[in-house]
Amino acid sequence: INYFKNNIIIKKGIMLSGNFSWNYYHFIFEFLSKFYLLDMSNISNNIPLIVDECINNAPQFKDLLDYFNKDKREVLYIKPGYIYNIEILYYLSFLNIIPPNYRDISGIKYTDCLFNRQSIEFLRECLLQKKSERCFHKRIFISRKNASSRRKYNEDEVIGLFNKYDFKVFSPEDYSIPEQISLFNDAEFIAGTTGAAFTNILFCSNQCKILCFQSIEMDISIFSTIAKILGVDFQYFTAKDGLHQINDIHEEFTLNVKNLEDVLVQFLMK
């Protein structure tokens, strides 16, 4: 393991640093959920939080951390690739376990991802209190046009279909956390391709329907389990069946718009 040395010594700290903390989904469900345990602990408020530097560089992530840091603990930001000497470290267990990568994606099982129901309800209760007063459209389509190049698909063609059924296009990353909470909480129907934006299922009402696109049939349960916990009607639409072999879960794909429209109409009438 390669690392950079420094002379920083941290006397005491609570570990909230870790792999993939820069990812919106992992940051909320794996790292912020640890506040559920921290709030029940007797760890002194004088003990600071140890957090990855990337959180301080992302305003929305920083806001999320502030929402949960109700005791106003000092936050110590650490740099990637450096070694730190910490004399007393408090380490809170992961309540939700979500593997970020798979050596062989054909072997994905829904049991690979484990969720603690109480921690999900804790996250939801805390964040719903931050909901903005802004009102949004009831049928929303989640665009990936401003997202990464991963999971490219025939989005323009698919948006054309959803426009016929009174959906409006949104890019959640363009909105503050309180606005994203309102966007998803107000929605009656949400559609779009799988990605970090669907972390916001956490805010949906149990009257909401969600149609999520992905490249191939998989048993991955990172969104569907949360939807089940919250009573949200969640359904996948895939480009290819489970017999199709892929090497990358983020590969490009093309959706059959005619088949998609049939599924959409049935779902709307359900």
mmCIF file of C-alpha atoms in Angstrom:
data_model
loop_
_atom_site.group_PDB
_atom_site.id
_atom_site.type_symbol
_atom_site.label_atom_id
_atom_site.label_comp_id
_atom_site.label_asym_id
_atom_site.label_seq_id
_atom_site.Cartn_x
_atom_site.Cartn_y
_atom_site.Cartn_z
ATOM 1 C CA ILE A 1 0.000 0.000 0.000
ATOM 2 C CA ASN A 2 1.425 3.360 -1.020
ATOM 3 C CA TYR A 3 0.761 6.466 1.050
ATOM 4 C CA PHE A 4 2.103 9.924 1.801
ATOM 5 C CA LYS A 5 3.564 10.602 5.215
ATOM 6 C CA ASN A 6 2.755 13.646 7.312
ATOM 7 C CA ASN A 7 3.313 14.693 10.889
ATOM 8 C CA ILE A 8 -0.329 15.179 11.817
ATOM 9 C CA ILE A 9 -1.388 13.593 15.095
ATOM 10 C CA ILE A 10 -5.079 13.427 15.962
ATOM 11 C CA LYS A 11 -5.663 12.876 19.674
ATOM 12 C CA LYS A 12 -9.201 11.500 19.390
ATOM 13 C CA GLY A 13 -11.741 11.129 16.636
ATOM 14 C CA ILE A 14 -14.862 9.357 15.351
ATOM 15 C CA MET A 15 -14.253 7.663 12.011
ATOM 16 C CA LEU A 16 -16.681 8.754 9.267
ATOM 17 C CA SER A 17 -14.137 8.358 6.501
ATOM 18 C CA GLY A 18 -14.092 5.456 4.093
ATOM 19 C CA ASN A 19 -14.251 4.024 0.607
ATOM 20 C CA PHE A 20 -16.726 5.688 -1.776
ATOM 21 C CA SER A 21 -17.721 8.423 0.682
ATOM 22 C CA TRP A 22 -17.610 10.767 -2.340
ATOM 23 C CA ASN A 23 -20.608 8.950 -3.814
ATOM 24 C CA TYR A 24 -24.027 10.442 -2.913
ATOM 25 C CA TYR A 25 -25.656 7.040 -2.406
ATOM 26 C CA HIS A 26 -22.872 5.540 -0.295
ATOM 27 C CA PHE A 27 -22.392 8.728 1.712
ATOM 28 C CA ILE A 28 -26.031 8.791 2.824
ATOM 29 C CA PHE A 29 -26.759 5.117 3.384
ATOM 30 C CA GLU A 30 -23.381 3.948 4.679
ATOM 31 C CA PHE A 31 -21.817 6.953 6.383
ATOM 32 C CA LEU A 32 -24.600 9.300 7.506
ATOM 33 C CA SER A 33 -26.581 6.319 8.796
ATOM 34 C CA LYS A 34 -23.852 5.895 11.434
ATOM 35 C CA PHE A 35 -25.328 8.920 13.220
ATOM 36 C CA TYR A 36 -28.146 6.561 14.233
ATOM 37 C CA LEU A 37 -25.593 4.752 16.418
ATOM 38 C CA LEU A 38 -23.695 7.889 17.359
ATOM 39 C CA ASP A 39 -26.847 9.598 18.652
ATOM 40 C CA MET A 40 -27.451 6.643 20.969
ATOM 41 C CA SER A 41 -23.851 6.477 22.205
ATOM 42 C CA ASN A 42 -22.277 8.183 25.170
ATOM 43 C CA ILE A 43 -19.321 9.491 23.195
ATOM 44 C CA SER A 44 -18.519 13.009 24.406
ATOM 45 C CA ASN A 45 -19.457 15.913 22.151
ATOM 46 C CA ASN A 46 -15.849 17.036 22.466
ATOM 47 C CA ILE A 47 -14.723 14.133 20.265
ATOM 48 C CA PRO A 48 -14.467 15.391 16.646
ATOM 49 C CA LEU A 49 -15.655 13.700 13.480
ATOM 50 C CA ILE A 50 -13.029 12.477 11.012
ATOM 51 C CA VAL A 51 -14.359 12.968 7.489
ATOM 52 C CA ASP A 52 -12.892 12.740 3.980
ATOM 53 C CA GLU A 53 -11.824 16.054 2.457
ATOM 54 C CA CYS A 54 -14.091 15.529 -0.563
ATOM 55 C CA ILE A 55 -17.142 16.182 1.637
ATOM 56 C CA ASN A 56 -15.936 19.680 2.456
ATOM 57 C CA ASN A 57 -15.471 20.377 -1.258
ATOM 58 C CA ALA A 58 -19.054 19.470 -2.198
ATOM 59 C CA PRO A 59 -21.626 21.968 -0.818
ATOM 60 C CA GLN A 60 -24.527 19.502 -0.913
ATOM 61 C CA PHE A 61 -22.518 16.858 0.959
ATOM 62 C CA LYS A 62 -21.371 19.459 3.474
ATOM 63 C CA ASP A 63 -25.008 20.453 4.065
ATOM 64 C CA LEU A 64 -25.957 16.821 4.637
ATOM 65 C CA LEU A 65 -23.194 16.392 7.194
ATOM 66 C CA ASP A 66 -24.298 19.550 8.999
ATOM 67 C CA TYR A 67 -27.901 18.295 9.177
ATOM 68 C CA PHE A 68 -26.824 15.207 11.103
ATOM 69 C CA ASN A 69 -24.086 16.805 13.173
ATOM 70 C CA LYS A 70 -26.645 18.185 15.614
ATOM 71 C CA ASP A 71 -24.150 18.240 18.493
ATOM 72 C CA LYS A 72 -21.939 20.603 16.494
ATOM 73 C CA ARG A 73 -18.894 18.378 16.850
ATOM 74 C CA GLU A 74 -15.679 19.657 15.360
ATOM 75 C CA VAL A 75 -15.055 18.166 11.907
ATOM 76 C CA LEU A 76 -11.529 17.141 10.907
ATOM 77 C CA TYR A 77 -11.086 16.672 7.169
ATOM 78 C CA ILE A 78 -8.415 14.221 6.015
ATOM 79 C CA LYS A 79 -6.748 14.042 2.605
ATOM 80 C CA PRO A 80 -6.776 10.930 0.424
ATOM 81 C CA GLY A 81 -3.532 8.982 0.225
ATOM 82 C CA TYR A 82 -2.082 10.297 3.484
ATOM 83 C CA ILE A 83 -1.376 8.385 6.670
ATOM 84 C CA TYR A 84 -2.609 9.853 9.964
ATOM 85 C CA ASN A 85 -1.617 9.002 13.507
ATOM 86 C CA ILE A 86 -4.795 8.809 15.608
ATOM 87 C CA GLU A 87 -4.259 8.021 19.264
ATOM 88 C CA ILE A 88 -7.861 7.069 20.153
ATOM 89 C CA LEU A 89 -10.238 6.185 17.327
ATOM 90 C CA TYR A 90 -13.960 5.528 17.691
ATOM 91 C CA TYR A 91 -15.214 3.272 14.896
ATOM 92 C CA LEU A 92 -18.957 2.821 14.348
ATOM 93 C CA SER A 93 -20.132 -0.279 12.523
ATOM 94 C CA PHE A 94 -21.788 -0.052 9.105
ATOM 95 C CA LEU A 95 -25.544 -0.406 9.450
ATOM 96 C CA ASN A 96 -26.043 -0.713 5.706
ATOM 97 C CA ILE A 97 -23.594 -2.730 3.624
ATOM 98 C CA ILE A 98 -23.514 -1.975 -0.106
ATOM 99 C CA PRO A 99 -20.573 -3.379 -2.124
ATOM 100 C CA PRO A 100 -19.426 -0.651 -4.564
ATOM 101 C CA ASN A 101 -17.904 -3.011 -7.129
ATOM 102 C CA TYR A 102 -18.080 -6.664 -8.176
ATOM 103 C CA ARG A 103 -15.303 -8.818 -9.553
ATOM 104 C CA ASP A 104 -17.876 -10.788 -11.579
ATOM 105 C CA ILE A 105 -21.127 -8.876 -12.092
ATOM 106 C CA SER A 106 -22.900 -11.993 -13.366
ATOM 107 C CA GLY A 107 -22.766 -13.280 -9.797
ATOM 108 C CA ILE A 108 -24.637 -10.374 -8.207
ATOM 109 C CA LYS A 109 -27.199 -11.488 -5.609
ATOM 110 C CA TYR A 110 -29.778 -9.412 -3.797
ATOM 111 C CA THR A 111 -28.380 -10.723 -0.514
ATOM 112 C CA ASP A 112 -25.066 -8.958 -1.216
ATOM 113 C CA CYS A 113 -26.642 -5.744 0.060
ATOM 114 C CA LEU A 114 -27.821 -5.587 3.674
ATOM 115 C CA PHE A 115 -29.977 -2.810 5.113
ATOM 116 C CA ASN A 116 -30.987 -1.864 8.630
ATOM 117 C CA ARG A 117 -34.617 -0.724 8.574
ATOM 118 C CA GLN A 118 -34.277 1.506 11.642
ATOM 119 C CA SER A 119 -31.364 3.392 10.089
ATOM 120 C CA ILE A 120 -33.350 3.985 6.870
ATOM 121 C CA GLU A 121 -36.262 5.369 8.857
ATOM 122 C CA PHE A 122 -33.832 7.493 10.895
ATOM 123 C CA LEU A 123 -32.324 9.025 7.739
ATOM 124 C CA ARG A 124 -35.741 9.719 6.256
ATOM 125 C CA GLU A 125 -37.163 11.318 9.403
ATOM 126 C CA CYS A 126 -34.181 13.617 9.806
ATOM 127 C CA LEU A 127 -34.009 14.740 6.183
ATOM 128 C CA LEU A 128 -37.721 15.226 5.570
ATOM 129 C CA GLN A 129 -37.547 18.000 8.172
ATOM 130 C CA LYS A 130 -35.306 19.893 5.713
ATOM 131 C CA LYS A 131 -37.853 19.819 2.874
ATOM 132 C CA SER A 132 -38.139 23.127 1.023
ATOM 133 C CA GLU A 133 -41.393 25.022 0.458
ATOM 134 C CA ARG A 134 -40.913 24.812 -3.285
ATOM 135 C CA CYS A 135 -43.543 22.786 -5.185
ATOM 136 C CA PHE A 136 -42.626 20.540 -8.080
ATOM 137 C CA HIS A 137 -44.382 18.685 -10.873
ATOM 138 C CA LYS A 138 -46.054 15.396 -9.947
ATOM 139 C CA ARG A 139 -44.575 13.371 -12.797
ATOM 140 C CA ILE A 140 -40.805 13.712 -13.046
ATOM 141 C CA PHE A 141 -38.225 12.253 -15.394
ATOM 142 C CA ILE A 142 -34.686 12.041 -14.010
ATOM 143 C CA SER A 143 -32.129 13.001 -16.659
ATOM 144 C CA ARG A 144 -28.486 11.897 -16.762
ATOM 145 C CA LYS A 145 -27.446 14.550 -19.298
ATOM 146 C CA ASN A 146 -25.393 16.411 -16.692
ATOM 147 C CA ALA A 147 -24.186 13.247 -14.957
ATOM 148 C CA SER A 148 -21.181 11.083 -15.773
ATOM 149 C CA SER A 149 -20.700 9.342 -19.110
ATOM 150 C CA ARG A 150 -21.618 6.018 -17.509
ATOM 151 C CA ARG A 151 -24.929 4.373 -18.414
ATOM 152 C CA LYS A 152 -25.458 6.317 -21.651
ATOM 153 C CA TYR A 153 -28.639 5.370 -23.457
ATOM 154 C CA ASN A 154 -31.157 6.738 -25.989
ATOM 155 C CA GLU A 155 -32.352 9.336 -23.498
ATOM 156 C CA ASP A 156 -33.648 11.928 -25.971
ATOM 157 C CA GLU A 157 -35.906 9.349 -27.610
ATOM 158 C CA VAL A 158 -37.151 8.148 -24.222
ATOM 159 C CA ILE A 159 -37.803 11.713 -23.018
ATOM 160 C CA GLY A 160 -39.919 12.259 -26.125
ATOM 161 C CA LEU A 161 -42.082 9.340 -25.026
ATOM 162 C CA PHE A 162 -42.474 10.567 -21.468
ATOM 163 C CA ASN A 163 -43.345 14.084 -22.628
ATOM 164 C CA LYS A 164 -46.478 12.554 -24.130
ATOM 165 C CA TYR A 165 -47.570 11.540 -20.646
ATOM 166 C CA ASP A 166 -46.994 14.900 -18.923
ATOM 167 C CA PHE A 167 -43.573 14.178 -17.413
ATOM 168 C CA LYS A 168 -41.129 17.038 -16.839
ATOM 169 C CA VAL A 169 -37.354 16.544 -16.997
ATOM 170 C CA PHE A 170 -35.171 17.276 -13.958
ATOM 171 C CA SER A 171 -31.468 16.929 -13.167
ATOM 172 C CA PRO A 172 -31.413 16.562 -9.346
ATOM 173 C CA GLU A 173 -27.767 17.613 -9.046
ATOM 174 C CA ASP A 174 -28.832 21.136 -10.090
ATOM 175 C CA TYR A 175 -30.923 21.518 -6.931
ATOM 176 C CA SER A 176 -30.137 21.975 -3.248
ATOM 177 C CA ILE A 177 -30.736 19.095 -0.840
ATOM 178 C CA PRO A 178 -33.993 20.654 0.504
ATOM 179 C CA GLU A 179 -35.214 21.067 -3.088
ATOM 180 C CA GLN A 180 -34.303 17.485 -3.994
ATOM 181 C CA ILE A 181 -36.245 16.313 -0.958
ATOM 182 C CA SER A 182 -39.302 18.246 -2.141
ATOM 183 C CA LEU A 183 -38.856 17.085 -5.738
ATOM 184 C CA PHE A 184 -39.058 13.415 -4.782
ATOM 185 C CA ASN A 185 -41.478 13.774 -1.877
ATOM 186 C CA ASP A 186 -44.050 15.616 -4.018
ATOM 187 C CA ALA A 187 -43.793 13.196 -6.943
ATOM 188 C CA GLU A 188 -46.526 10.740 -7.842
ATOM 189 C CA PHE A 189 -44.494 9.055 -10.608
ATOM 190 C CA ILE A 190 -40.722 9.056 -11.173
ATOM 191 C CA ALA A 191 -38.852 7.591 -14.136
ATOM 192 C CA GLY A 192 -35.221 7.485 -15.214
ATOM 193 C CA THR A 193 -32.160 5.305 -15.509
ATOM 194 C CA THR A 194 -30.489 3.812 -12.450
ATOM 195 C CA GLY A 195 -27.892 6.007 -10.762
ATOM 196 C CA ALA A 196 -27.077 8.010 -7.648
ATOM 197 C CA ALA A 197 -30.087 10.307 -8.171
ATOM 198 C CA PHE A 198 -32.328 7.422 -7.114
ATOM 199 C CA THR A 199 -30.817 7.710 -3.650
ATOM 200 C CA ASN A 200 -33.659 10.208 -3.251
ATOM 201 C CA ILE A 201 -36.175 7.352 -3.152
ATOM 202 C CA LEU A 202 -35.579 7.867 0.555
ATOM 203 C CA PHE A 203 -37.880 10.898 0.400
ATOM 204 C CA CYS A 204 -40.752 9.445 -1.663
ATOM 205 C CA SER A 205 -44.257 9.041 -0.298
ATOM 206 C CA ASN A 206 -45.812 5.586 -0.235
ATOM 207 C CA GLN A 207 -48.184 6.739 -2.994
ATOM 208 C CA CYS A 208 -45.303 7.144 -5.442
ATOM 209 C CA LYS A 209 -44.585 4.887 -8.416
ATOM 210 C CA ILE A 210 -41.073 4.520 -9.800
ATOM 211 C CA LEU A 211 -39.960 3.091 -13.144
ATOM 212 C CA CYS A 212 -36.192 2.628 -13.222
ATOM 213 C CA PHE A 213 -34.238 1.711 -16.372
ATOM 214 C CA GLN A 214 -31.116 -0.434 -16.440
ATOM 215 C CA SER A 215 -29.083 -2.290 -19.047
ATOM 216 C CA ILE A 216 -29.812 -5.876 -17.978
ATOM 217 C CA GLU A 217 -31.825 -7.936 -15.515
ATOM 218 C CA MET A 218 -29.874 -8.210 -12.262
ATOM 219 C CA ASP A 219 -30.616 -9.186 -8.678
ATOM 220 C CA ILE A 220 -28.967 -6.029 -7.329
ATOM 221 C CA SER A 221 -31.192 -4.609 -4.593
ATOM 222 C CA ILE A 222 -29.726 -1.211 -3.740
ATOM 223 C CA PHE A 223 -32.869 0.716 -4.667
ATOM 224 C CA SER A 224 -35.666 -1.855 -4.609
ATOM 225 C CA THR A 225 -35.073 -2.833 -0.976
ATOM 226 C CA ILE A 226 -35.281 0.782 0.183
ATOM 227 C CA ALA A 227 -38.441 1.240 -1.878
ATOM 228 C CA LYS A 228 -39.907 -1.857 -0.221
ATOM 229 C CA ILE A 229 -39.097 -0.566 3.273
ATOM 230 C CA LEU A 230 -40.873 2.709 2.490
ATOM 231 C CA GLY A 231 -43.855 1.154 0.689
ATOM 232 C CA VAL A 232 -42.975 2.673 -2.696
ATOM 233 C CA ASP A 233 -44.181 0.865 -5.840
ATOM 234 C CA PHE A 234 -40.865 0.293 -7.646
ATOM 235 C CA GLN A 235 -40.351 -1.450 -10.991
ATOM 236 C CA TYR A 236 -37.376 -2.009 -13.304
ATOM 237 C CA PHE A 237 -37.411 -1.857 -17.093
ATOM 238 C CA THR A 238 -34.366 -3.450 -18.726
ATOM 239 C CA ALA A 239 -32.788 -3.165 -22.150
ATOM 240 C CA LYS A 240 -31.796 -6.840 -22.274
ATOM 241 C CA ASP A 241 -32.791 -10.015 -20.514
ATOM 242 C CA GLY A 242 -30.712 -11.899 -17.978
ATOM 243 C CA LEU A 243 -29.212 -14.160 -20.652
ATOM 244 C CA HIS A 244 -27.253 -11.234 -22.089
ATOM 245 C CA GLN A 245 -23.701 -11.136 -20.751
ATOM 246 C CA ILE A 246 -22.054 -7.818 -19.884
ATOM 247 C CA ASN A 247 -18.686 -6.998 -18.397
ATOM 248 C CA ASP A 248 -19.521 -3.544 -17.086
ATOM 249 C CA ILE A 249 -22.600 -2.651 -15.063
ATOM 250 C CA HIS A 250 -22.263 0.900 -16.427
ATOM 251 C CA GLU A 251 -22.252 -0.024 -20.124
ATOM 252 C CA GLU A 252 -24.239 1.897 -22.758
ATOM 253 C CA PHE A 253 -27.619 0.468 -23.751
ATOM 254 C CA THR A 254 -30.683 1.132 -25.886
ATOM 255 C CA LEU A 255 -34.244 0.902 -24.611
ATOM 256 C CA ASN A 256 -37.055 -0.403 -26.809
ATOM 257 C CA VAL A 257 -39.372 2.612 -26.725
ATOM 258 C CA LYS A 258 -42.433 0.697 -27.931
ATOM 259 C CA ASN A 259 -42.115 -1.898 -25.168
ATOM 260 C CA LEU A 260 -41.354 0.855 -22.679
ATOM 261 C CA GLU A 261 -44.541 2.701 -23.601
ATOM 262 C CA ASP A 262 -46.609 -0.456 -23.055
ATOM 263 C CA VAL A 263 -45.104 -0.906 -19.583
ATOM 264 C CA LEU A 264 -45.537 2.792 -18.756
ATOM 265 C CA VAL A 265 -49.206 2.838 -19.706
ATOM 266 C CA GLN A 266 -49.933 -0.253 -17.622
ATOM 267 C CA PHE A 267 -48.030 1.197 -14.665
ATOM 268 C CA LEU A 268 -49.882 4.529 -14.893
ATOM 269 C CA MET A 269 -53.214 2.699 -14.862
ATOM 270 C CA LYS A 270 -52.245 0.437 -11.951
#
